[in-house]
Coordinates of C-alpha atoms in Angstrom, one line a residue:
X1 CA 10.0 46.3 -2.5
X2 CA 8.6 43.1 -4.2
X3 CA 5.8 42.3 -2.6
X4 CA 2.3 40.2 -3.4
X5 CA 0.2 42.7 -3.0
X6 CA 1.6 46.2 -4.2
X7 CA -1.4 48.4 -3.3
X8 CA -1.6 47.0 -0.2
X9 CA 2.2 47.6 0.7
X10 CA 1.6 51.2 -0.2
X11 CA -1.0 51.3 2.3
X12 CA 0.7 50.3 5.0
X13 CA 3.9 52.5 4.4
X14 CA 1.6 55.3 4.5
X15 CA 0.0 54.4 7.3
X16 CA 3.9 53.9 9.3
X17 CA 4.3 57.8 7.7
X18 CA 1.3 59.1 9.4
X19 CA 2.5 57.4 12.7
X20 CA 5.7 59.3 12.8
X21 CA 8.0 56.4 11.1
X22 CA 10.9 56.9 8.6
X23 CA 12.2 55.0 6.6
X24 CA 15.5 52.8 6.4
X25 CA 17.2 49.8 5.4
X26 CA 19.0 47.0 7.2
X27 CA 20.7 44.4 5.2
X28 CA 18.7 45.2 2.2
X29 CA 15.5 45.3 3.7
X30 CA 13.0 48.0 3.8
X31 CA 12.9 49.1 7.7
X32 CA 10.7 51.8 9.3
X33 CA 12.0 53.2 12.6
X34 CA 9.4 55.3 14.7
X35 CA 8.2 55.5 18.3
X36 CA 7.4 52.7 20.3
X37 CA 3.7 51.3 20.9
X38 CA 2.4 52.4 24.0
X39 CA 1.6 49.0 25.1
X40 CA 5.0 48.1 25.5
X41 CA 6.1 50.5 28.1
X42 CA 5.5 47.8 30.8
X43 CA 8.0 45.3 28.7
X44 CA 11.1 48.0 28.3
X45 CA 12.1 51.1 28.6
X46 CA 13.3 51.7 25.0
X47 CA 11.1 54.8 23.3
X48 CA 11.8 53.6 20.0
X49 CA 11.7 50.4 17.7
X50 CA 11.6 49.0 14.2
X51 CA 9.3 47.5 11.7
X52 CA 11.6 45.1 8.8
X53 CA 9.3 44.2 5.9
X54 CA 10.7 40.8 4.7
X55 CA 10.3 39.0 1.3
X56 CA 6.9 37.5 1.0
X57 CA 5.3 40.3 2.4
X58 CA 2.5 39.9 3.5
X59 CA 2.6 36.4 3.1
X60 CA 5.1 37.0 5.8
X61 CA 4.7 39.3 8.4
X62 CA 6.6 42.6 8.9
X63 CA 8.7 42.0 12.3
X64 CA 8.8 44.6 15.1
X65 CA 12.0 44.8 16.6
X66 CA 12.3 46.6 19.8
X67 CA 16.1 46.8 21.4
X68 CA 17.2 45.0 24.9
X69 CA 13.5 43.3 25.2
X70 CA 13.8 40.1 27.4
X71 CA 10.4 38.4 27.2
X72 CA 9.5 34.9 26.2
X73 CA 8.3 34.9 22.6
X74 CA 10.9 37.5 21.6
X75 CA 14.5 36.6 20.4
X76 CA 17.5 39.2 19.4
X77 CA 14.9 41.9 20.2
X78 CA 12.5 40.7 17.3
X79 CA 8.9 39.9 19.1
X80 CA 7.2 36.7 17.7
X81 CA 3.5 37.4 16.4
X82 CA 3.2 34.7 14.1
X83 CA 4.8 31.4 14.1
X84 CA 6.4 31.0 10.7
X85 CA 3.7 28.7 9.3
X86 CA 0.7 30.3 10.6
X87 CA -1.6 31.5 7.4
X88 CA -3.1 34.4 10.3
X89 CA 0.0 36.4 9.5
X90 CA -1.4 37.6 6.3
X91 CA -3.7 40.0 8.7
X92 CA -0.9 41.9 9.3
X93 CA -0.6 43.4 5.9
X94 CA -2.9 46.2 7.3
X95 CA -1.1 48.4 10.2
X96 CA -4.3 48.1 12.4
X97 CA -3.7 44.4 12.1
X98 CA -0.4 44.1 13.0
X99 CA -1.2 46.6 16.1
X100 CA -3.8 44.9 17.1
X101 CA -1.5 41.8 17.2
X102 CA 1.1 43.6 18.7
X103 CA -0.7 44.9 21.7
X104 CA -2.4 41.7 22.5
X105 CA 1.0 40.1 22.4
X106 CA 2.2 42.8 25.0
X107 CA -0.7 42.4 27.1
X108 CA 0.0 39.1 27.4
X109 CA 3.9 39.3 27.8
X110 CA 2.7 41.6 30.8
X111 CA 0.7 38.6 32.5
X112 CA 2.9 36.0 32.1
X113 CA 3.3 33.8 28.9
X114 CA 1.1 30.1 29.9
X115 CA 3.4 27.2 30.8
X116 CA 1.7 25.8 27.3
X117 CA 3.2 28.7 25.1
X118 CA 5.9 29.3 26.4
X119 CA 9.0 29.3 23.6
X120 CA 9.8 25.7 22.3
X121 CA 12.9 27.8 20.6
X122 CA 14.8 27.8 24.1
X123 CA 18.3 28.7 22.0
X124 CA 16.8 31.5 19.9
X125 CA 17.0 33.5 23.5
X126 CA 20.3 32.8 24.1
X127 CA 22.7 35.7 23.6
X128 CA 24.9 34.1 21.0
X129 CA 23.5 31.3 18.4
X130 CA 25.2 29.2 15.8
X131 CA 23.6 29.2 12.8
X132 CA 26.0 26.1 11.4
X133 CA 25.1 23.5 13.8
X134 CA 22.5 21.6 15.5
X135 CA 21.9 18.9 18.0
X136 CA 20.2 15.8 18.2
X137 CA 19.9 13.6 21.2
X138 CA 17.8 10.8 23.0
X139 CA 15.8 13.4 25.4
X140 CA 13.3 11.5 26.9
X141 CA 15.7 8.5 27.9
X142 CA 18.0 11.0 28.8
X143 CA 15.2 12.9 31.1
X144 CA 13.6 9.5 32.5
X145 CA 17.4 8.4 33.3
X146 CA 17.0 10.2 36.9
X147 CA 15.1 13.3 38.5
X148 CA 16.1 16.4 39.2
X149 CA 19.7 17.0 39.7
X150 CA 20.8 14.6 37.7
X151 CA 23.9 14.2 35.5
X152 CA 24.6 12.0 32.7
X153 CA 28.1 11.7 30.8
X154 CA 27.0 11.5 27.0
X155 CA 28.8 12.1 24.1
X156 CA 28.2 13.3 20.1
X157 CA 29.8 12.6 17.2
X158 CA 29.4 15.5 13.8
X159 CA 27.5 13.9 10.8
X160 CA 27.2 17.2 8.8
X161 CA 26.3 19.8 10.6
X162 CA 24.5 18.0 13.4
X163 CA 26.0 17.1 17.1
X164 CA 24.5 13.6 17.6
X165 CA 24.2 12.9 21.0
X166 CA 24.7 9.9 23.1
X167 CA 24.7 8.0 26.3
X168 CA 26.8 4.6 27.0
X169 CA 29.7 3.1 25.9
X170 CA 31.7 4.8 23.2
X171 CA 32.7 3.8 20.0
X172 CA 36.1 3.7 19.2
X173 CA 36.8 6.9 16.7
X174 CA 39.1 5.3 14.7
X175 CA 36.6 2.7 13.5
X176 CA 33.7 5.3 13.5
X177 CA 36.0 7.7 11.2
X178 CA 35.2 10.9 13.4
X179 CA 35.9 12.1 16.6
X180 CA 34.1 12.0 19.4
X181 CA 33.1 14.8 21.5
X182 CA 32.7 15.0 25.4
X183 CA 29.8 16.4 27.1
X184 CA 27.5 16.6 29.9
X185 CA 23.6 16.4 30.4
X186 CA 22.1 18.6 33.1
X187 CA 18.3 18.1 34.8
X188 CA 16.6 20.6 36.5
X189 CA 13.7 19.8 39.0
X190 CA 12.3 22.8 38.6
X191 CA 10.7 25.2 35.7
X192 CA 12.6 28.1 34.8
X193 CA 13.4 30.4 32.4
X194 CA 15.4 29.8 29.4
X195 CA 19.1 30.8 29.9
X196 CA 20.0 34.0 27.6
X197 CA 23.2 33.8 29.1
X198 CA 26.3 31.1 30.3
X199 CA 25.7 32.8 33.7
X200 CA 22.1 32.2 34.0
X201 CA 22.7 28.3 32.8
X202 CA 25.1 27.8 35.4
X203 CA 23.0 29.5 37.8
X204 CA 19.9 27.1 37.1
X205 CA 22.7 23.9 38.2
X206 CA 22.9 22.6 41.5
X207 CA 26.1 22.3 43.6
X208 CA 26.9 19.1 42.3
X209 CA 26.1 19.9 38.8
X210 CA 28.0 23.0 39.0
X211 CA 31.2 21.4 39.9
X212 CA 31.0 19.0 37.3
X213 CA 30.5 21.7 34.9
X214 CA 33.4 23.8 36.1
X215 CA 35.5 20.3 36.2
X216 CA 34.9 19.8 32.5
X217 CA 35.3 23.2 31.6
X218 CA 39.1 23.3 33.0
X219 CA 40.2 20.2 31.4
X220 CA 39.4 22.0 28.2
X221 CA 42.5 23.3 25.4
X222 CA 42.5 26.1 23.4
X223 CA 40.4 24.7 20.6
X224 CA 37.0 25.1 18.2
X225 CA 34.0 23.8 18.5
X226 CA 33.5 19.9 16.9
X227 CA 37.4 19.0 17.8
X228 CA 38.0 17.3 21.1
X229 CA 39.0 19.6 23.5
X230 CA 40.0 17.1 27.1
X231 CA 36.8 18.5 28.3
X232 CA 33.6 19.2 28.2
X233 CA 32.9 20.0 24.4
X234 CA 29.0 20.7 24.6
X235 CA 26.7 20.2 27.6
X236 CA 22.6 20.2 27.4
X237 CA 20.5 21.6 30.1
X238 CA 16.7 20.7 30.2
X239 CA 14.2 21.7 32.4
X240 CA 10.1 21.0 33.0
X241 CA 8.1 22.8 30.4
X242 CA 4.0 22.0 30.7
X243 CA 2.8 19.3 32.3
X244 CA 4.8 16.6 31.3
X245 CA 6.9 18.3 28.5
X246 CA 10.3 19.4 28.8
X247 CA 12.6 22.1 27.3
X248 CA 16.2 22.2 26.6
X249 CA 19.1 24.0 25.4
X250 CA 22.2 22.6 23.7
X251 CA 25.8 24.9 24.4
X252 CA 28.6 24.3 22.1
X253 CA 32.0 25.7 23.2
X254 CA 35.0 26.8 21.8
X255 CA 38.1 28.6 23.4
X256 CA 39.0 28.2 27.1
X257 CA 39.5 30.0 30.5
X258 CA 39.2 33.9 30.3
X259 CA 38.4 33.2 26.3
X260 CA 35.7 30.3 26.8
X261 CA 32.9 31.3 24.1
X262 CA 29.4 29.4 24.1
X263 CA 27.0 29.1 21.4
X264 CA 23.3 27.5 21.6
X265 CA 22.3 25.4 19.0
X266 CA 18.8 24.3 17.5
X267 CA 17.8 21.6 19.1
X268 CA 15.7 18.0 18.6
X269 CA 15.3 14.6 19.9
X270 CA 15.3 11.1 18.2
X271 CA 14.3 8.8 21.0
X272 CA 11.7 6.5 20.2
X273 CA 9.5 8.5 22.4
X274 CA 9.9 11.3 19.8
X275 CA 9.8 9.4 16.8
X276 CA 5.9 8.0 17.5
X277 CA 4.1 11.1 18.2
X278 CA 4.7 11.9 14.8
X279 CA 3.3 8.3 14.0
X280 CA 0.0 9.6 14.3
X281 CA -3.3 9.1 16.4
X282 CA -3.4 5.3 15.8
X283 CA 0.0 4.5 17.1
X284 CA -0.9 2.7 20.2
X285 CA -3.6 1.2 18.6
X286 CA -1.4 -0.4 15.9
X287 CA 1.3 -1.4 18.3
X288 CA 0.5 -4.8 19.0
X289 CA -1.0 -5.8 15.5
X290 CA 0.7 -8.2 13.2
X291 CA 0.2 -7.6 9.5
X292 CA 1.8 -9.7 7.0
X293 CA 2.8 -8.2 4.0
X294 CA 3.2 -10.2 0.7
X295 CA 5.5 -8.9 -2.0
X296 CA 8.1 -6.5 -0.8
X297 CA 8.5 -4.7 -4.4
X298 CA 7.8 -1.4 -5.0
X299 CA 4.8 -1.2 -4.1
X300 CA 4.8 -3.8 -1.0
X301 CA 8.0 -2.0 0.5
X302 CA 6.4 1.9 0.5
X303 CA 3.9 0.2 2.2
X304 CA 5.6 -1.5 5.0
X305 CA 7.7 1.4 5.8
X306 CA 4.1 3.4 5.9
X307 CA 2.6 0.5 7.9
X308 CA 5.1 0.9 10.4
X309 CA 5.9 4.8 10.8
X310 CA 2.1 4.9 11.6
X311 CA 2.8 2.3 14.2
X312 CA 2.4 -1.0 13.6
X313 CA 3.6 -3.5 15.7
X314 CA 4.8 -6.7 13.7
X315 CA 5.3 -6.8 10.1
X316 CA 6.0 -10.1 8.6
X317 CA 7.4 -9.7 4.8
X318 CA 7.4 -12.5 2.5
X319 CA 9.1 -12.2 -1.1
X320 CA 12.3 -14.4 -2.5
X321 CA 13.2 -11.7 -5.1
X322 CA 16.3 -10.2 -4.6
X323 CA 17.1 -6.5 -5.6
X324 CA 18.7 -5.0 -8.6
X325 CA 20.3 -1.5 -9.7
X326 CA 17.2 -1.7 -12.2
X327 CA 14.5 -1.7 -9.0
X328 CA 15.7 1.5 -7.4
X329 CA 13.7 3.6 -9.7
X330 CA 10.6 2.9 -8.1
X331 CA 11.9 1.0 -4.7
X332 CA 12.1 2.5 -1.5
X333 CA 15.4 0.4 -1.2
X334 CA 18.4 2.0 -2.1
X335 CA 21.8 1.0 -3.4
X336 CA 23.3 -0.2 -0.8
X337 CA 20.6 -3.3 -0.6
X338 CA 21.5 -4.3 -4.5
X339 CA 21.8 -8.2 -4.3
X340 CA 20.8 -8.9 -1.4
X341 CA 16.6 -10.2 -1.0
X342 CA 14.1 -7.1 -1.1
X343 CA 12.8 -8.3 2.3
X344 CA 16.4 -7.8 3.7
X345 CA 16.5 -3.8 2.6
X346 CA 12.8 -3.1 3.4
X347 CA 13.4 -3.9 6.9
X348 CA 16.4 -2.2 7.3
X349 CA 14.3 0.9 5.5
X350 CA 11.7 -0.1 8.2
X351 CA 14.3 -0.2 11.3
X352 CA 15.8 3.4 10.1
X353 CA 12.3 4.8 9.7
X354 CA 10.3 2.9 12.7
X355 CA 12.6 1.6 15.4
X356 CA 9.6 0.2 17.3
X357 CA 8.0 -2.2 14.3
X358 CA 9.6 -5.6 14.3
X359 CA 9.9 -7.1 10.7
X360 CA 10.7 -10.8 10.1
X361 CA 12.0 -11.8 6.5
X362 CA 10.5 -15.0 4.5
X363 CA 10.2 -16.4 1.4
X364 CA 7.0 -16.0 -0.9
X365 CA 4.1 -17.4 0.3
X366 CA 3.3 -21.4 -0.7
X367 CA 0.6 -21.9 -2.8
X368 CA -0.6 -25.3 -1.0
X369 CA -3.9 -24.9 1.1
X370 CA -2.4 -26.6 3.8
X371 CA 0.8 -24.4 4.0
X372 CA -0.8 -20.8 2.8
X373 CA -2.8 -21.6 5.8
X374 CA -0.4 -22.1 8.1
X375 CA 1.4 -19.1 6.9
X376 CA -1.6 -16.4 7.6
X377 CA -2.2 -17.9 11.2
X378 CA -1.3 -15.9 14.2
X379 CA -2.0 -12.3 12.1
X380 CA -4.4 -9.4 12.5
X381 CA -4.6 -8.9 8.5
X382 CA -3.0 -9.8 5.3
X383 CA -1.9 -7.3 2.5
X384 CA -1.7 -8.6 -1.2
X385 CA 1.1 -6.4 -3.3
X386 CA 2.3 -9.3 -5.1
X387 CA 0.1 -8.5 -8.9
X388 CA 0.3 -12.3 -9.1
X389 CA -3.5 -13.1 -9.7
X390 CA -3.4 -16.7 -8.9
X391 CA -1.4 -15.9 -5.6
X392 CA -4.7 -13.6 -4.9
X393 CA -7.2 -16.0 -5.3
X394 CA -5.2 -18.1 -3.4
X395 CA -5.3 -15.6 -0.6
X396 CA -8.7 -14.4 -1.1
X397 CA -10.0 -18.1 -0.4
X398 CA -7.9 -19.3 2.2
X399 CA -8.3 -16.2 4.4
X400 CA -11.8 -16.3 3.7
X401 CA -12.2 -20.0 5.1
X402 CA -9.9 -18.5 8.3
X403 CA -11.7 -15.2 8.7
X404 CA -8.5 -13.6 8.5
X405 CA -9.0 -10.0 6.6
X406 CA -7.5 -9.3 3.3
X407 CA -6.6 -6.3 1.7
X408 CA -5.4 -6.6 -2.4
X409 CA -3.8 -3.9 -3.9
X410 CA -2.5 -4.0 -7.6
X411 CA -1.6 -1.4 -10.4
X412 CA -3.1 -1.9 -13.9
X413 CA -3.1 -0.9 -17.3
X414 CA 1.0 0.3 -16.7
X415 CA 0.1 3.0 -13.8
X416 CA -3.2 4.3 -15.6
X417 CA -5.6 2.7 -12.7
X418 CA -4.7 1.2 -9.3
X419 CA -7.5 -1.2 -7.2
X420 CA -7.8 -1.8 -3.7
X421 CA -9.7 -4.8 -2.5
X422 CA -11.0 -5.3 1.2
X423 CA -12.3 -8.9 2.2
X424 CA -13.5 -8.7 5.8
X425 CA -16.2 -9.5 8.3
X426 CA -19.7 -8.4 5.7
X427 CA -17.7 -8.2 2.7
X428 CA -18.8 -9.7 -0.2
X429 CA -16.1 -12.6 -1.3
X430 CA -13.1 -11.1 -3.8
X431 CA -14.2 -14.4 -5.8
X432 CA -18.0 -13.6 -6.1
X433 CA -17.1 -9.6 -7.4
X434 CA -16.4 -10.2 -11.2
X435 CA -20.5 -11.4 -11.8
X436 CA -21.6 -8.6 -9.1
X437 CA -23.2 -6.1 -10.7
X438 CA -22.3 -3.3 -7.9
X439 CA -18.6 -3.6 -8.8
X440 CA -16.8 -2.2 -11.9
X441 CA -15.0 -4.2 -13.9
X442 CA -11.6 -3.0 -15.2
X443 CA -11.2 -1.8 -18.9
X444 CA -9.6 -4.3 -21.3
X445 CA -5.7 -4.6 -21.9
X446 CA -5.8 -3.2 -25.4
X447 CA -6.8 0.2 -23.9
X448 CA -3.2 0.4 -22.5
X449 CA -1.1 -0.9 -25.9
X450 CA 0.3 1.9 -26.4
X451 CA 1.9 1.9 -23.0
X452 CA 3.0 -1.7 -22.7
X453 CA 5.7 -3.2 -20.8
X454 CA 9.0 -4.0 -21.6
X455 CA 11.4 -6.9 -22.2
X456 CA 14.8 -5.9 -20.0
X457 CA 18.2 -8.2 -20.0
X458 CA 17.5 -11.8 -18.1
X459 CA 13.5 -11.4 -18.3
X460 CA 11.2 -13.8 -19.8
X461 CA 8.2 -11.4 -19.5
X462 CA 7.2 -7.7 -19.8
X463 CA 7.9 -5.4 -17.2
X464 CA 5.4 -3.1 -15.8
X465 CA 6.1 0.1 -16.7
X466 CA 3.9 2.1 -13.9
X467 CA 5.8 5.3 -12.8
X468 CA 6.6 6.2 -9.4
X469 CA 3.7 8.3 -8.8
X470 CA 1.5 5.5 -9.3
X471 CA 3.3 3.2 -7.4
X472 CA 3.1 5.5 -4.2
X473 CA -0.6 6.5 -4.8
X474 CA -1.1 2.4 -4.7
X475 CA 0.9 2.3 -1.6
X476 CA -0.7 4.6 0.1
X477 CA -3.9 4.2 -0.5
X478 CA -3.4 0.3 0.5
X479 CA -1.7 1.9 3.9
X480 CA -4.8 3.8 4.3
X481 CA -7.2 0.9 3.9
X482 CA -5.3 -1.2 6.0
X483 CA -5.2 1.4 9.0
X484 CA -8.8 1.5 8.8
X485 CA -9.1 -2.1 8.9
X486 CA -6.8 -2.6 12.1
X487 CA -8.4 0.4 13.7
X488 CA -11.9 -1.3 12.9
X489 CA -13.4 2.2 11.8
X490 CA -14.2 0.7 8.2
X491 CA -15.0 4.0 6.7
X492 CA -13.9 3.1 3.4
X493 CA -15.7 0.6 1.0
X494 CA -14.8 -3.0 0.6
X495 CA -13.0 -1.4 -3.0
X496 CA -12.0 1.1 -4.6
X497 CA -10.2 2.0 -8.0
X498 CA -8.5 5.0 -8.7
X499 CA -7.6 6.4 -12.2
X500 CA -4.4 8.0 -12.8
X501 CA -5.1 8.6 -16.6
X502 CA -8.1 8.5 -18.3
X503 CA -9.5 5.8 -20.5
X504 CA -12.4 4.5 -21.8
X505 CA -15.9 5.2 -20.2
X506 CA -16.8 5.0 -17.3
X507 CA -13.2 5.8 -16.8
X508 CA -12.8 8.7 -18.8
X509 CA -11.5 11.3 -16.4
X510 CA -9.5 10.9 -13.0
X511 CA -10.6 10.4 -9.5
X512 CA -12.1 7.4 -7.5
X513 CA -14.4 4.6 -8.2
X514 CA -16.5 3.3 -5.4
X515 CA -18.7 0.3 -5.9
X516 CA -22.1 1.2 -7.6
X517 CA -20.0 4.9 -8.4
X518 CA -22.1 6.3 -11.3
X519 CA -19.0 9.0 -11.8
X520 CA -15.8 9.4 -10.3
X521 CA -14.9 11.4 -6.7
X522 CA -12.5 13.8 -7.3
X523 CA -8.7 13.1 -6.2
X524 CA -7.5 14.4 -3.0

């Protein structure tokens, strides 16, 4: 066995000898089988179980696998200790530890699993899984829809591997390109347990939902799973989890009558609800600011699609550029948006990544007073990507004369250093920083000769040659000052430079520059 900790592994085989285990393998794997812990008696009645050391050990934990325990937290007989990503696993690389686990896992599955832990995995205890497909579906609208009881007609198309579920009208499959499968969507008012078997599923229905289900199910033809069938080609049961979570289950059949065979399948939702509580804490926060966004190039569209996935209401994008095959290196616009403005694929980006942000497309900002005025009314804060230093000072003064924050981000020296600039409330002007002594002025352009830009067909001046890395380091450290801005935490300074590669002193070695920074922070 190849493991990551040899004398350790040798340890605990010994210690499985000396408690009346042999060893075994099953599908390649080392496996002990030996008599079963005492505190599981209560759980089943089988005597004996197993222990599969899996690659990574101990990295990954050896499994216990006892045979015909139904418990929550325990799937195809193997008992869940550790979630997958939890670093506590390593304890069990020491029997006692894994004992230990194992027993306090028992005692628990004795008392009764919380509401709060019981398994999110509701298909894992089902008696037959696919491991090919999965579902997605709307599962909040779907829940809110009605109470319990209900049932909604939906239906899902394949892209991949993956049933995408919906409710309303259908597309027409021969303009989609796919076929489109039937189903049903089944409420329960009530907790219960997860379904390990068809039988148990159609036990948790009520009348009504029953004969709907045995309706679609005798409409079907002899056929597989993700070809119409005339029936019911997948239904989804979901039922009240903890407090206002739910829990569901996605079947997928195949066959029909006497030979009807179901499947559960992994399962997620991609409602808006869904989407933005991954958006983070400041979500609701940032839902009803507006934050105009000037430049939508590489660096000004990773930061609008950031700006919105972490919620933000309203972003207003103003560029005239249009994009080229030549852009995609660094863009987060992709082929598909080649001639068309930037503005027009970042918000589609946007839309695909952030349903909830609105974005409105414009040219680039006027330079005239009167008009850059008019164009920064009406918005909680205004982000600079544009590298044009005359359309900076433009913004810097006009938003200073409207009190209308400013963040300036820019790459320099081809990627070597990027700045971010905060003008806001106490701030000291953009304008006034070159003669203050408290902020460090940037390192000549000779430093970066070596690295200069490049003359490409159809341009008149050197492109920037800054890599992607530097681009999205810019990006997000401009996301990250502008959060802080809208959130009115201002735990970061007014600037901040950060060097990618070192140059000259005081510059010499990576990390942040703070004002009045005598040396570097490191890089997180």
């Amino acid at each position: 066995m190849d493991t990551y900790d040899d004398a350790a592994y040798d340890r605990f085989c010994a210690g499985l000898v000396n408690a009346g285990f042999e060893p075994t393998r099953v599908e390649g794997r080392p496996c002990w089988a030996g008599p079963s812990r005492p505190s599981l008696r209560t759980l089943t009645q089988a005597t004996r179980m197993r222990i599969e050391v899996y690659p990574g050990w101990p990295l990954r934990y050896a499994h216990v696998i006892v045979a015909g325990l139904r418990t929550d937290h325990a799937a195809d007989d193997v008992i869940c200790l550790w979630a997958e990503d939890d670093p506590a696993q390593i304890e069990g690389r020491d029997l006692e530890g894994l004992w230990d686990r194992l027993d306090q896992w028992a005692a628990t599955a004795a008392a009764g699993f919380r509401a709060a832990d019981r398994a999110l995995d509701a298909y894992r205890l089902y008696a037959t899984q696919s491991t090919t497909y999965r579902g997605e579906l709307p599962f909040r609208t779907l829940i809110d829809g009605g109470t319990g009881g209900y049932t909604a007609e939906v239906y899902g198309t394949m892209q991949g591997t993956t049933l995408l579920i919906e409710q309303g009208n259908r597309p027409d499959p021969r303009t989609l390109g796919r076929p489109i499968l039937e189903g049903a969507f089944y409420l329960c008012a009530d907790r219960i347990d997860p379904p390990r078997t068809f039988d148990e599923l159609r036990d948790a229905l009520t009348r009504r939902q029953r004969k709907n289900l045995r309706r679609g199910l005798a409409t079907r033809s002899e056929t597989d799973f993700t070809k119409p069938s005339g029936g019911h080609d997948f239904v989804v049961l979901a039922w009240p989890r903890h407090d206002d979570d739910y829990d569901a289950v996605v079947l997928g059949f195949a066959g029909s009558g006497d030979a009807l065979h179901s499947a559960a399948m992994a399962a997620t939702a991609n409602d808006p609800t869904a989407l933005r509580r991954r958006a983070g804490p400041d979500a609701e926060m940032l839902a009803p600011k507006v934050v105009l966004v000037a430049g939508a190039g590489s660096v000004g569209g990773h930061l609008a699609v950031a700006l919105a996935s972490s919620g933000v209401g309203t972003v207003r994008l103003h560029d005239s550029d249009h994009l080229s095959s030549t852009n995609l290196v660094r863009h987060v616009g992709t082929r598909h948006f080649v001639g068309y403005r930037k503005t027009h694929g970042v918000s589609v980006i946007v839309e695909q990544h952030a349903p909830w942000t609105r974005v409105t497309c414009h040219d680039n900002l006027p330079y005239g007073p009167a008009e850059l005025t008019a164009a920064v009314g009406g918005v909680d804060l205004v982000i600079d990507c544009t590298g044009v230093l005359p359309m900076t000072a433009a913004l810097a003064d006009i938003c200073r004369r409207q009190h209308v924050p400013l963040i300036v981000g820019a790459l320099f020296h081809h990627g070597a250093m990027a700045r971010v600039q905060r003008q806001s409330g106490e701030d000291t002007p953009i304008a006034s920083r070159p003669d203050d002594p408290r902020y460090h002025a940037l390192p000549p352009d000779e430093q970066s000769s070596d690295t200069a830009g490049f003359l490409e067909l159809g341009c008149t001046a050197p492109v920037n040659n800054a890599p992607p890395g530097a681009v999205l380091v810019t990006a997000s450290d401009l996301a990250a000052a502008a959060i802080d801005e809208l959130t009115h935490r201002r735990e970061r300074p007014d600037e901040r430079i950060t060097v990618l590669r070192p140059m000259d002193a005081p510059f010499d070695r990576t990390g942040t520059f703070d004002p009045i920074d005598a040396e570097p922070s490191e890089c997180p």
